[in-house]
Short mmCIF file of C-alpha atoms and ligand atoms in Angstrom, two decimals:
data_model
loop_
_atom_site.label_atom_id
_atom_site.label_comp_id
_atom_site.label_asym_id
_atom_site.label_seq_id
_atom_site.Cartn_x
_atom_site.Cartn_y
_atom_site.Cartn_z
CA UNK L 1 0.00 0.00 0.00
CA UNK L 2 1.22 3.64 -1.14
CA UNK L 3 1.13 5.68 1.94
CA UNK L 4 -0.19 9.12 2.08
CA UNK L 5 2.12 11.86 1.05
CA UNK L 6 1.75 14.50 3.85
CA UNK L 7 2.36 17.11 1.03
CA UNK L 8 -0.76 19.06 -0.13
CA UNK L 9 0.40 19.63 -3.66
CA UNK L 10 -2.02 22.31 -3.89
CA UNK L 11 -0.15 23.99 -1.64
CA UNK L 12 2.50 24.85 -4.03
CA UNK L 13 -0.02 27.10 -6.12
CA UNK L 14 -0.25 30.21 -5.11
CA UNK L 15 -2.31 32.08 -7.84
CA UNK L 16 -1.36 35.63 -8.59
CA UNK L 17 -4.80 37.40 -7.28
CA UNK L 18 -4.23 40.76 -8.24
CA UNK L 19 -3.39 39.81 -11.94
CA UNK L 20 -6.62 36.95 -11.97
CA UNK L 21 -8.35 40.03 -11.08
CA UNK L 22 -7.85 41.86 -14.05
CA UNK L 23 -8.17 39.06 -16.14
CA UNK L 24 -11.73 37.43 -15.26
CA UNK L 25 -12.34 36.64 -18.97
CA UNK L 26 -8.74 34.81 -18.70
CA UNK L 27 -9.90 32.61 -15.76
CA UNK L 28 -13.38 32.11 -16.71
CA UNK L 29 -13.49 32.41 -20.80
CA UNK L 30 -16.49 32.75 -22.24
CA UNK L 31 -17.70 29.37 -23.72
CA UNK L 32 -17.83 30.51 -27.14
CA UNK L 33 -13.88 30.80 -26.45
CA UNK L 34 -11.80 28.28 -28.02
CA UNK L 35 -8.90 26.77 -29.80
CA UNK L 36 -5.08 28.93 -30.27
CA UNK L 37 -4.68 32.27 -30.78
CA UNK L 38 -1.58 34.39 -30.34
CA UNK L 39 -1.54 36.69 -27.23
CA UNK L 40 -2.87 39.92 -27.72
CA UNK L 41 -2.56 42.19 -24.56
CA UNK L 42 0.91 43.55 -22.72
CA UNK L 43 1.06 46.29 -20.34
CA UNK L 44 3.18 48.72 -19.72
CA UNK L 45 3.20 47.79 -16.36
CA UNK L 46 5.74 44.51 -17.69
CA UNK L 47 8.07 46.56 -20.00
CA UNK L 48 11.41 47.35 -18.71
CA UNK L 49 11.78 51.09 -17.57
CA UNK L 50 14.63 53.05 -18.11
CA UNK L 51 14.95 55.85 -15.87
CA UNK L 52 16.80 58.63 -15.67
CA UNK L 53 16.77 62.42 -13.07
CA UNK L 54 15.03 64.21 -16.11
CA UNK L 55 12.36 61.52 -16.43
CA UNK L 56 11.69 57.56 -18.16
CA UNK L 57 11.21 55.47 -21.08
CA UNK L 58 9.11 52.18 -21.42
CA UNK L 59 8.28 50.09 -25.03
CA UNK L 60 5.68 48.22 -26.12
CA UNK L 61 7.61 46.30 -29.50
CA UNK L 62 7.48 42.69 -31.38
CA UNK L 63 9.71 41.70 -28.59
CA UNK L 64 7.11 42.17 -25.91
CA UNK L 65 3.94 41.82 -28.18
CA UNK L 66 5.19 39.84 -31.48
CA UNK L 67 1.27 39.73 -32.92
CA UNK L 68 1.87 43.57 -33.39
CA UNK L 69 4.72 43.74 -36.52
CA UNK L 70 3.20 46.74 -37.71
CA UNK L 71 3.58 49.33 -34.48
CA UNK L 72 5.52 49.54 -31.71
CA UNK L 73 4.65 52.40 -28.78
CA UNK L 74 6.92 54.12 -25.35
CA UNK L 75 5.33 55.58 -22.65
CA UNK L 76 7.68 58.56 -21.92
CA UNK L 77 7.75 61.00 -18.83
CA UNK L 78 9.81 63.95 -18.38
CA UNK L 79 10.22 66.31 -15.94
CA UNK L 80 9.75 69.87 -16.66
CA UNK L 81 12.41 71.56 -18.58
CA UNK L 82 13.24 67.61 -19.15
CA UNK L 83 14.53 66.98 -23.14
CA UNK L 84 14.22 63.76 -25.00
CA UNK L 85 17.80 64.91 -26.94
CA UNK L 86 17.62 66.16 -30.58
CA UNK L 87 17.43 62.56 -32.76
CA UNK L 88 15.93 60.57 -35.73
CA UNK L 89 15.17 56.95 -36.30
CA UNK L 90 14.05 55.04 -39.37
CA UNK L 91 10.03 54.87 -38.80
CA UNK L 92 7.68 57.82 -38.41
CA UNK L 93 6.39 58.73 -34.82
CA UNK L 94 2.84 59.40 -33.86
CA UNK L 95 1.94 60.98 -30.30
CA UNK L 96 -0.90 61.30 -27.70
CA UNK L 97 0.12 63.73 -24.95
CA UNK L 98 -1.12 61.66 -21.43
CA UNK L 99 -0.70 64.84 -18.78
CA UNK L 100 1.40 67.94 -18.86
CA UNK L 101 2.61 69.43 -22.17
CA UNK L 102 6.12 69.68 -24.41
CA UNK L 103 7.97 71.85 -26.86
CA UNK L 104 8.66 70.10 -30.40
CA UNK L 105 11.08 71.00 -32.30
CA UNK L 106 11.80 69.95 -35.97
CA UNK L 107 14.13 71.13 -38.65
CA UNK L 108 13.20 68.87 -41.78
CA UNK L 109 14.88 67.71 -45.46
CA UNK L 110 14.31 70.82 -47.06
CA UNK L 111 15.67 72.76 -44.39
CA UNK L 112 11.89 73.91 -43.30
CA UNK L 113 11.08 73.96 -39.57
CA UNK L 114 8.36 73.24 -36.85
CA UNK L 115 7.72 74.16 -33.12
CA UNK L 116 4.77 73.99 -31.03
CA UNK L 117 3.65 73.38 -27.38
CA UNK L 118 1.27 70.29 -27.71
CA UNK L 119 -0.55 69.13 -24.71
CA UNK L 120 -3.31 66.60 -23.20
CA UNK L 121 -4.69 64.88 -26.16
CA UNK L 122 -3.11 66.71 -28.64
CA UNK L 123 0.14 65.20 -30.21
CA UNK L 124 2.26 65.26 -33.28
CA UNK L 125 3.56 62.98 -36.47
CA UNK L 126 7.52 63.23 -37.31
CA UNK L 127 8.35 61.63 -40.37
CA UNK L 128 10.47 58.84 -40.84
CA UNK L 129 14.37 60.41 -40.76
CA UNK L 130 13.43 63.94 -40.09
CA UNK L 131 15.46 64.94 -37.06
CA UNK L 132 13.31 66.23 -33.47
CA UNK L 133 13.57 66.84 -29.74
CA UNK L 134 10.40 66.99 -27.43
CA UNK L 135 11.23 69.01 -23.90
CA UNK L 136 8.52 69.06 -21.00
CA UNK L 137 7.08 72.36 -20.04
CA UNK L 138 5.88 73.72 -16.92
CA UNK L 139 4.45 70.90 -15.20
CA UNK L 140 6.78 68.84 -17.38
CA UNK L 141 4.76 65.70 -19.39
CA UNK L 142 4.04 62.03 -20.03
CA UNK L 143 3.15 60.89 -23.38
CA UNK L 144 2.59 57.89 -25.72
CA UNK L 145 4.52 57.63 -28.74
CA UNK L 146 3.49 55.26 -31.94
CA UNK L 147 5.91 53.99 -34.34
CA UNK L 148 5.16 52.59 -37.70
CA UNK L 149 7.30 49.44 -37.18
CA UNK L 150 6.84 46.88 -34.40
CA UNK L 151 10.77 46.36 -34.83
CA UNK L 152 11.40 49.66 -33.59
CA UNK L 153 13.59 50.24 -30.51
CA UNK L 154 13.84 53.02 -28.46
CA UNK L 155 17.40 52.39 -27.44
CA UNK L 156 18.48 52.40 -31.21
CA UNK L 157 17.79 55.90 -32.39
CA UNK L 158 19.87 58.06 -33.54
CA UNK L 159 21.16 60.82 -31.18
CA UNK L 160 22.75 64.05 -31.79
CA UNK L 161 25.44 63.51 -28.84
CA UNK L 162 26.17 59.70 -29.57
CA UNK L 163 26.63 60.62 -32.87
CA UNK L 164 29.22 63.66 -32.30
CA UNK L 165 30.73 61.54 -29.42
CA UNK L 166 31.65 58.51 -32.29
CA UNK L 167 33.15 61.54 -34.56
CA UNK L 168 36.67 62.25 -34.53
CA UNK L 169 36.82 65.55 -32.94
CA UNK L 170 39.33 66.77 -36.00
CA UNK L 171 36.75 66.05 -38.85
CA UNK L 172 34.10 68.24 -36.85
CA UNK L 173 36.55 70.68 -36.16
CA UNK L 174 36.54 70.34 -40.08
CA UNK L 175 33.31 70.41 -40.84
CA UNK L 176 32.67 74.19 -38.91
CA UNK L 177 35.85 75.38 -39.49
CA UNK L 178 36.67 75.85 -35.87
CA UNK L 179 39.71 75.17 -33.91
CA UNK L 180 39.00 71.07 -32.32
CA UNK L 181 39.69 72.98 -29.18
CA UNK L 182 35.58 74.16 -29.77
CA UNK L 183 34.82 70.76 -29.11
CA UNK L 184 36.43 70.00 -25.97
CA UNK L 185 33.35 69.72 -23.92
CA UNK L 186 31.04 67.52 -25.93
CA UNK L 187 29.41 65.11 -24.04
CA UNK L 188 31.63 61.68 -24.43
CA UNK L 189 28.84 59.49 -24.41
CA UNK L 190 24.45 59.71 -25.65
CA UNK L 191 22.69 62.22 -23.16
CA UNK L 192 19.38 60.47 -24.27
CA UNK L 193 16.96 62.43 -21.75
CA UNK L 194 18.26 65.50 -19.50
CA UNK L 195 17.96 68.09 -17.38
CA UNK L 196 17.91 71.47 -18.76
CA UNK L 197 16.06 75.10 -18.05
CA UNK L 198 12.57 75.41 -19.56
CA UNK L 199 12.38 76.76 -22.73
CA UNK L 200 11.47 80.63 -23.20
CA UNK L 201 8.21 81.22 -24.66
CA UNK L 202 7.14 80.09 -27.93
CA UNK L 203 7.32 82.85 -30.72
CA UNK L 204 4.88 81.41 -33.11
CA UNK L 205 5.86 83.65 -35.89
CA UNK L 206 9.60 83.31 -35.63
CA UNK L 207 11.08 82.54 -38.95
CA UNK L 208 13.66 79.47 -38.76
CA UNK L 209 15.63 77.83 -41.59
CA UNK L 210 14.02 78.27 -44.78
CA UNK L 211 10.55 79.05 -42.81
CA UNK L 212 7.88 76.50 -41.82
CA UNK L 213 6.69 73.26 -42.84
CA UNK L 214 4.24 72.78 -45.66
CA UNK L 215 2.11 70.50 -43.49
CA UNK L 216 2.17 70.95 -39.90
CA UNK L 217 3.39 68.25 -37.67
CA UNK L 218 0.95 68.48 -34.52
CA UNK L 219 -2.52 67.92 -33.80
CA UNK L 220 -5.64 68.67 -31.86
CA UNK L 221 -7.15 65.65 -31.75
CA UNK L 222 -9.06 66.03 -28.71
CA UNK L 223 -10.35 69.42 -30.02
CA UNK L 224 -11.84 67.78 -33.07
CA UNK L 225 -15.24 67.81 -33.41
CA UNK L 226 -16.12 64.13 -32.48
CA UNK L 227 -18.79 61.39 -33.72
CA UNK L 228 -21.31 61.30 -30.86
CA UNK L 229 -23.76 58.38 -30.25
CA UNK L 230 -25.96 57.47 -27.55
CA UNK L 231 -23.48 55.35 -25.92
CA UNK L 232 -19.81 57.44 -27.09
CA UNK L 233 -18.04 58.94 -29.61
CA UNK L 234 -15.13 58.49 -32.09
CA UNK L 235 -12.74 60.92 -33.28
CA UNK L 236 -11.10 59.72 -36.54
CA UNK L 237 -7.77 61.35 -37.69
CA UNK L 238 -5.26 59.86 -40.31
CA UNK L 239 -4.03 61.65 -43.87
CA UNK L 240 -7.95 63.09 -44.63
CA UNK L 241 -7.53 65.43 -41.98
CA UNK L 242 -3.91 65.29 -40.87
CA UNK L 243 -2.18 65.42 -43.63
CA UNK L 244 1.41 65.09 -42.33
CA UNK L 245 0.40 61.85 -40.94
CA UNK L 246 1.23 59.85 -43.97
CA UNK L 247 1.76 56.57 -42.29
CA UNK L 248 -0.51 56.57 -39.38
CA UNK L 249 -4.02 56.69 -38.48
CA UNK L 250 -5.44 56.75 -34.80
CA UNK L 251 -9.69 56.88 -33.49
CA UNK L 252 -10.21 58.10 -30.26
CA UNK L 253 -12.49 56.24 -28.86
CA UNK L 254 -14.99 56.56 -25.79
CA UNK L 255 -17.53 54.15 -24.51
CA UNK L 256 -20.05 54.57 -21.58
CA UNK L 257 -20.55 52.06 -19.35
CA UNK L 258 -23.28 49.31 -20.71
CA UNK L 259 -21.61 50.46 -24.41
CA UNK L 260 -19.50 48.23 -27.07
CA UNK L 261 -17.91 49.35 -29.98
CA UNK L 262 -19.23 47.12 -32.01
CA UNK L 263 -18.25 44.25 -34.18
CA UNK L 264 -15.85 45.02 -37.32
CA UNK L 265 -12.46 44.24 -38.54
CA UNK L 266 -10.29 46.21 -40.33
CA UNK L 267 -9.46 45.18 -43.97
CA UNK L 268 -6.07 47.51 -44.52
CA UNK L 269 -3.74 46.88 -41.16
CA UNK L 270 -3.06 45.58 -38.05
CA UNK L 271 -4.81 47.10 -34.88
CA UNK L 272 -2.96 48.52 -31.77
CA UNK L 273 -4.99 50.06 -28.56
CA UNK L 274 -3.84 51.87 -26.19
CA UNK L 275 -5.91 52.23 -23.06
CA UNK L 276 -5.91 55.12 -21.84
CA UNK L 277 -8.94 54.62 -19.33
CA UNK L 278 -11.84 52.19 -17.90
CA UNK L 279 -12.08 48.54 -18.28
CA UNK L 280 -12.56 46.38 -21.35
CA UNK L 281 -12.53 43.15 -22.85
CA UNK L 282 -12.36 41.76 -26.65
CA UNK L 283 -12.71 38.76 -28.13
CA UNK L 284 -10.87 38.15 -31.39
CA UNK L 285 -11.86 35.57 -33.88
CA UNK L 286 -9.04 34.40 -35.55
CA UNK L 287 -10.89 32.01 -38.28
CA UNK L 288 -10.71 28.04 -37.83
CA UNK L 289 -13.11 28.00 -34.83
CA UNK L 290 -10.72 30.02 -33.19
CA UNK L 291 -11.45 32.92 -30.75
CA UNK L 292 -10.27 34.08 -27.59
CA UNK L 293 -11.20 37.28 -24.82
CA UNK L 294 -8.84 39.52 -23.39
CA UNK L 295 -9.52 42.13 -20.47
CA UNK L 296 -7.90 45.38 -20.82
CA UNK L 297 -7.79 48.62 -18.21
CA UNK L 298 -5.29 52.14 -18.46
CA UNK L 299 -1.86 51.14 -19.43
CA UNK L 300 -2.67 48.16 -21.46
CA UNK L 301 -1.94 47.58 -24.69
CA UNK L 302 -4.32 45.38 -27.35
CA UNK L 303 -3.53 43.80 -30.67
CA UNK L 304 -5.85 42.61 -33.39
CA UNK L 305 -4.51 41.19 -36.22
CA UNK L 306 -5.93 42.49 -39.93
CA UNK L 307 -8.59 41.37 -40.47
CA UNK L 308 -9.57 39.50 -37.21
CA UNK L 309 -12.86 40.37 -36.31
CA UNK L 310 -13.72 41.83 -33.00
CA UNK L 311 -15.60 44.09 -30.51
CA UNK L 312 -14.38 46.39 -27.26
CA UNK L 313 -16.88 46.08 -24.69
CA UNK L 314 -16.62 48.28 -21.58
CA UNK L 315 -17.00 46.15 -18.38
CA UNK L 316 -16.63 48.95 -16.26
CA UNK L 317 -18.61 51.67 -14.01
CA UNK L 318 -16.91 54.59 -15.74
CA UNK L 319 -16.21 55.80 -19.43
CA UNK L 320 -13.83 53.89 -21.15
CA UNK L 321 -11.17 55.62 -23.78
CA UNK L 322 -9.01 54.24 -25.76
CA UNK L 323 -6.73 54.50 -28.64
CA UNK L 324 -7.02 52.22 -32.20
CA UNK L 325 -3.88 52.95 -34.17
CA UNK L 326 -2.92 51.62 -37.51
CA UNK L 327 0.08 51.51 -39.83
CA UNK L 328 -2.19 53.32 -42.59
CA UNK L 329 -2.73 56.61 -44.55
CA UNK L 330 -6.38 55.96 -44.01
CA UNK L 331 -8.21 54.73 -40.92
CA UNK L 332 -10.71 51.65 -42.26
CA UNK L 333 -12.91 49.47 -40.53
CA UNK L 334 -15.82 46.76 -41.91
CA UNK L 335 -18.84 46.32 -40.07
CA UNK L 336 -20.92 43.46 -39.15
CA UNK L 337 -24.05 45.10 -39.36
CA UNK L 338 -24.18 46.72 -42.58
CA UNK L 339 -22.44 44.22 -44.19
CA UNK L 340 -25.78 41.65 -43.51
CA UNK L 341 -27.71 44.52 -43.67
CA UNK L 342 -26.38 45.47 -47.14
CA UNK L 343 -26.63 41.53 -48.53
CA UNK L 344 -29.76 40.44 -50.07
CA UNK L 345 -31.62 38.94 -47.07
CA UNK L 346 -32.97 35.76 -48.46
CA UNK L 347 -28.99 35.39 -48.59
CA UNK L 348 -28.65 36.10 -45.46
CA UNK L 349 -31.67 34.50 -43.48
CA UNK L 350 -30.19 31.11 -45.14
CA UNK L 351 -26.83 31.51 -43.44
CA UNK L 352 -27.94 32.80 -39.98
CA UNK L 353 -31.62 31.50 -39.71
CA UNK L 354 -32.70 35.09 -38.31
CA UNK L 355 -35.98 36.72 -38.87
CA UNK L 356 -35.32 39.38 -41.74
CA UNK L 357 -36.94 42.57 -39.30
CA UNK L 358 -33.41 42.25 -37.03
CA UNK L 359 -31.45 43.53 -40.24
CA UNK L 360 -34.23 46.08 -41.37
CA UNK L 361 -33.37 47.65 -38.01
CA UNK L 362 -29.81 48.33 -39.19
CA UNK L 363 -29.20 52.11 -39.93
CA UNK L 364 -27.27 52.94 -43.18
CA UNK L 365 -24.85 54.75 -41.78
CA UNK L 366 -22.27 53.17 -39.45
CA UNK L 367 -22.59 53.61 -35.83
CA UNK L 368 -19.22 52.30 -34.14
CA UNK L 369 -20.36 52.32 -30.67
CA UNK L 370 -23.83 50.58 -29.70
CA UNK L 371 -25.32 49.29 -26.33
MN1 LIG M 401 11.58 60.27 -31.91
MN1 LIG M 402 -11.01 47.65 -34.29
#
């Protein structure tokens, strides 16, 4: 006879509570949840964070969230007077301004240039290779920045004081005509995010370079005049009505409680969310009988897949808002409704077996956000 182990093996589970917490739909999926599909929520929360005196960096790339290939995001802070140091990098950057507000600066290809003070919910596109430097104002700032390439990498951009600190000090002496001796207190190694005095004023109508930009490079999103429906409202901005945003396009989204933006795909890119408040789940049907639910609340980050169907239902007592980016000149989506809607019904009634009045109740126009 086996005797009785005196060890509980249950004993050696100790679930994580807090995280089951924000996860019911994890723990308990719904039933129509089944077979694989790739994860599709990180948080901030789990990204490394590099921090500095003048503020902190986090990503959100392929490496923490490879179903997203097409966008990759940081959360930055800094404090005020706080610069992210004069740099480019090989994808085009999209931002959201989170709290606070920054100087931009930007001198571009043809020798035009851009400054503004952008804050909450407003933000800016930089294109790819066009050098910038962001610098938090009064109550300095923390922002979310979206890249057209999940491969990017904050850590590999290219800075104005790594560069000059990998230059022989003779070839810039060169290259101004200076004695090297004007050199001799160049940082030796990348300054990345510093300390410095807050900027003076902005002079909107100083002329710099070769004057300003054609397009300009920041936004107002949260001053557009939004979609509203009983249940929320979208703002929509990409090329149409940004027009330096070439590569990106972003909705602001905002759902009351008992709301759902409802179910579409989106036939042209990837999807990334950023949460920016609330609580929400998603399922995602991935095709082949697959479909899973995530939970999301502020700080997470979602990923849909093109076009993988979905909805964003807020769980929650209080509005939720969040962000759908794309790597696309124009923001796209499909939806359920109008699609059926739209089909001849004796089409559609032999699919579905529903009663032809639930489609007659469709309106013509789109409306992203039901309840
Ligand atoms: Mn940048
Ligand atoms: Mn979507």
């Amino acid at each position: 006879m086996v005797k009785k182990s005196k060890v509980n093996f249950f004993s050696f589970s100790q679930p994580n509570l807090p995280r089951q917490k924000e996860q019911p739909d994890r723990i308990h999926p719904p039933v129509t949840d089944r077979g694989t599909v790739p994860n599709l929520k990180w948080s901030f929360t789990d990204s490394h964070n590099r921090v500095l005196p003048a503020g902190w960096a986090r990503q959100t790339t392929i490496r923490e969230l490879p179903a997203s290939p097409e966008i990759a995001g940081v959360n930055m802070m800094l404090i005020p007077g706080g610069v992210r140091e004069m740099h480019w990098h090989k994808e085009g950057e999209w931002a959201f301004m989170l709290r606070g507000s920054a100087r931009i600066t930007v001198v571009d290809q043809n020798l035009k240039t851009f400054q503004d003070d952008v804050g909450v919910g407003e933000g800016w596109y930089f294109p790819a290779g066009i050098p910038h430097s962001i610098q938090g104002l009064d109550e300095g700032c923390e922002f979310l920045l979206v890249f057209d390439n999940g491969e990017f990498d904050e850590n590999e951009t290219f800075q104005l004081t790594d560069w000059l600190s990998r230059t022989p000090k003779e070839i810039l002496a060169k290259n101004f005509n200076v004695p090297i001796s004007a050199f001799d207190n160049l940082p030796k190694e990348e300054r990345y995010i510093f300390e410095a005095p807050l900027p003076p004023p902005l002079k909107k109508d100083e002329i710099r370079g070769l004057g300003p930009v054609s397009e300009p490079l920041s936004h107002r999103m949260i001053k557009m005049k939004p979609m509203k429906m009983k249940y929320g409202s979208v703002r929509i901005m990409d090329s149409t009505n940004f027009p330096a945003s070439k590569t990106i396009a972003s909705a602001l989204v905002e759902v009351e409680p008992g709301g759902m933006r409802e179910l579409h795909w989106h036939p042209n890119a990837d999807e990334w969310q950023y949460y920016l408040s609330g609580q929400a789940r998603m399922t995602v049907f991935a095709s082949a009988g697959s479909a899973q639910t995530f939970d999301y609340q502020a700080g997470d980050v979602g990923a849909v897949p093109r076009n993988m169907p979905h909805y964003v239902e807020n769980t929650g007592k209080t509005t939720l808002r969040f962000l759908e980016m794309f790597r696309a000149p124009r923001f796209e989506d499909v939806p359920l409704a109008q699609w059926l809607a739209f089909t001849p019904p004796e089409l559609v009634r032999e699919h579905l077996h529903i009663d032809e009045k639930i489609l007659k109740k469709v309106p013509p126009k789109r409306v992203p956000i039901v309840g």
